[in-house]
Coordinates of C-alpha atoms in Angstrom, one line a residue:
M1 CA 107.7 110.7 103.9
R2 CA 108.9 106.5 103.0
E3 CA 110.5 105.6 99.4
R4 CA 111.2 102.7 98.1
C5 CA 114.3 101.0 95.6
S6 CA 114.8 97.6 93.8
P7 CA 117.3 96.0 91.8
L8 CA 114.6 94.8 89.7
N9 CA 115.8 96.0 85.9
K10 CA 115.0 92.9 83.7
P11 CA 111.2 93.4 83.4
D12 CA 111.2 91.8 80.1
G13 CA 111.5 88.1 82.2
L14 CA 108.6 90.0 85.2
F15 CA 105.8 88.9 82.8
L16 CA 106.8 85.2 81.8
A17 CA 107.4 84.3 86.1
S18 CA 104.9 86.2 87.5
P19 CA 102.6 83.5 88.3
F20 CA 106.3 81.6 90.0
I21 CA 106.9 84.9 92.1
N22 CA 106.3 86.3 95.5
N23 CA 106.1 90.2 96.7
K24 CA 109.3 90.4 97.6
Q25 CA 110.8 90.1 94.0
L26 CA 107.6 92.2 92.5
G27 CA 108.9 95.0 94.8
F28 CA 106.3 95.2 96.8
D29 CA 106.9 97.0 100.3
L30 CA 107.0 94.4 102.7
T31 CA 107.0 96.5 105.8
I32 CA 102.9 97.2 104.8
V33 CA 101.1 94.2 107.1
A34 CA 97.8 93.0 107.0
V35 CA 96.9 92.1 110.9
G36 CA 93.2 90.3 110.6
D37 CA 90.9 93.3 109.1
K38 CA 93.9 95.5 109.7
R39 CA 96.8 96.9 107.7
Y40 CA 100.4 98.9 109.1
I41 CA 103.2 100.3 107.8
E42 CA 106.3 99.6 110.1
I43 CA 108.7 102.4 110.9
E44 CA 111.8 102.0 112.8
R45 CA 112.6 105.5 114.7
E46 CA 115.0 105.9 117.2
S47 CA 113.2 104.7 120.0
G48 CA 112.3 101.1 118.1
K49 CA 109.4 99.6 115.8
E50 CA 106.3 101.3 115.2
R51 CA 103.1 101.4 113.5
L52 CA 101.2 103.3 111.7
V53 CA 98.0 102.0 111.2
I54 CA 97.1 102.7 107.5
N55 CA 93.0 104.0 107.8
S56 CA 92.7 104.7 103.6
V57 CA 94.3 105.7 100.7
I58 CA 94.2 109.3 99.9
K59 CA 96.1 109.5 96.3
R60 CA 97.4 106.1 94.4
V61 CA 99.8 107.4 91.1
P62 CA 99.5 104.0 88.7
C63 CA 102.1 103.3 86.6
V64 CA 105.0 100.8 84.5
A65 CA 107.6 103.5 84.8
G66 CA 107.7 106.7 87.7
Q67 CA 108.3 106.9 91.2
A68 CA 104.3 104.9 91.5
T69 CA 103.4 107.6 94.3
T70 CA 100.6 106.3 97.2
C71 CA 99.9 108.8 100.4
W72 CA 97.7 106.7 103.1
K73 CA 96.1 108.6 105.6
V74 CA 97.4 106.6 109.0
Y75 CA 97.6 106.8 112.7
Q76 CA 100.5 105.7 115.3
E77 CA 99.1 102.3 117.0
G78 CA 96.9 103.8 119.8
D79 CA 97.2 107.0 118.4
P80 CA 93.7 107.1 116.6
H81 CA 93.0 110.7 116.6
T82 CA 96.4 112.1 115.4
L83 CA 96.1 111.6 111.7
L84 CA 99.7 111.7 109.1
V85 CA 100.0 111.1 106.0
V86 CA 102.7 108.6 104.3
K87 CA 103.1 109.1 100.9
N88 CA 105.5 106.1 99.6
S89 CA 107.1 105.9 96.1
W90 CA 109.9 104.7 94.1
Q91 CA 113.3 107.1 94.4
Y92 CA 115.6 106.3 91.7
L93 CA 119.0 106.0 93.3
E94 CA 120.5 108.7 91.3
R95 CA 118.4 111.6 93.1
K96 CA 119.0 113.0 96.3
E97 CA 115.7 112.4 98.6
E98 CA 113.1 115.2 99.2
S99 CA 112.2 114.1 102.4
E100 CA 115.7 116.5 103.4
L101 CA 113.5 120.1 102.5
L102 CA 110.5 118.7 104.4
R103 CA 112.6 118.7 108.1
K104 CA 113.9 121.9 107.1
A105 CA 110.5 123.2 106.4
T106 CA 109.8 121.7 109.6
E107 CA 113.0 122.6 111.5
K108 CA 111.7 126.4 109.9
R109 CA 108.2 126.2 111.0
V110 CA 107.3 127.4 107.4
K111 CA 103.5 127.8 107.0
N112 CA 101.3 126.0 104.9
V113 CA 103.7 122.8 104.1
A114 CA 103.4 119.3 106.0
R115 CA 105.2 118.5 109.2
Y116 CA 108.2 116.5 108.7
F117 CA 107.6 113.0 111.4
H118 CA 110.2 110.5 109.8
H119 CA 111.9 108.8 106.1
E120 CA 112.6 106.1 106.0
T121 CA 114.2 103.9 102.4
V122 CA 113.2 100.6 102.1
C123 CA 115.4 98.5 99.7
V124 CA 113.6 95.5 98.5
G125 CA 115.6 92.7 96.8
G126 CA 118.4 94.5 97.0

């Protein structure tokens, strides 16, 4: 589970400046990297940086205001047979991270609930 946060709070200027601003200023997740015809999500775990190879988009929820959730089907680089799901969404800074609930469910081995793998909050522009 990954969440993005951004201090972009002046949308009036966004449309006027859009031809002149870059992906970071637009709030795109810069940890999604394209190399050739593959896209990767780079994450930081205790063992160091890892790459999750994006296989496909499972679900994308476009919106102007909201969490703009995208779920990706991915696998760890070097292990294409073990599929994972990355939930990528905007984080409201005043809300608790939902990953803690998933981590607890994984520890208790709750059935029919996704297994917790990793959580990371990526702050864009802040």
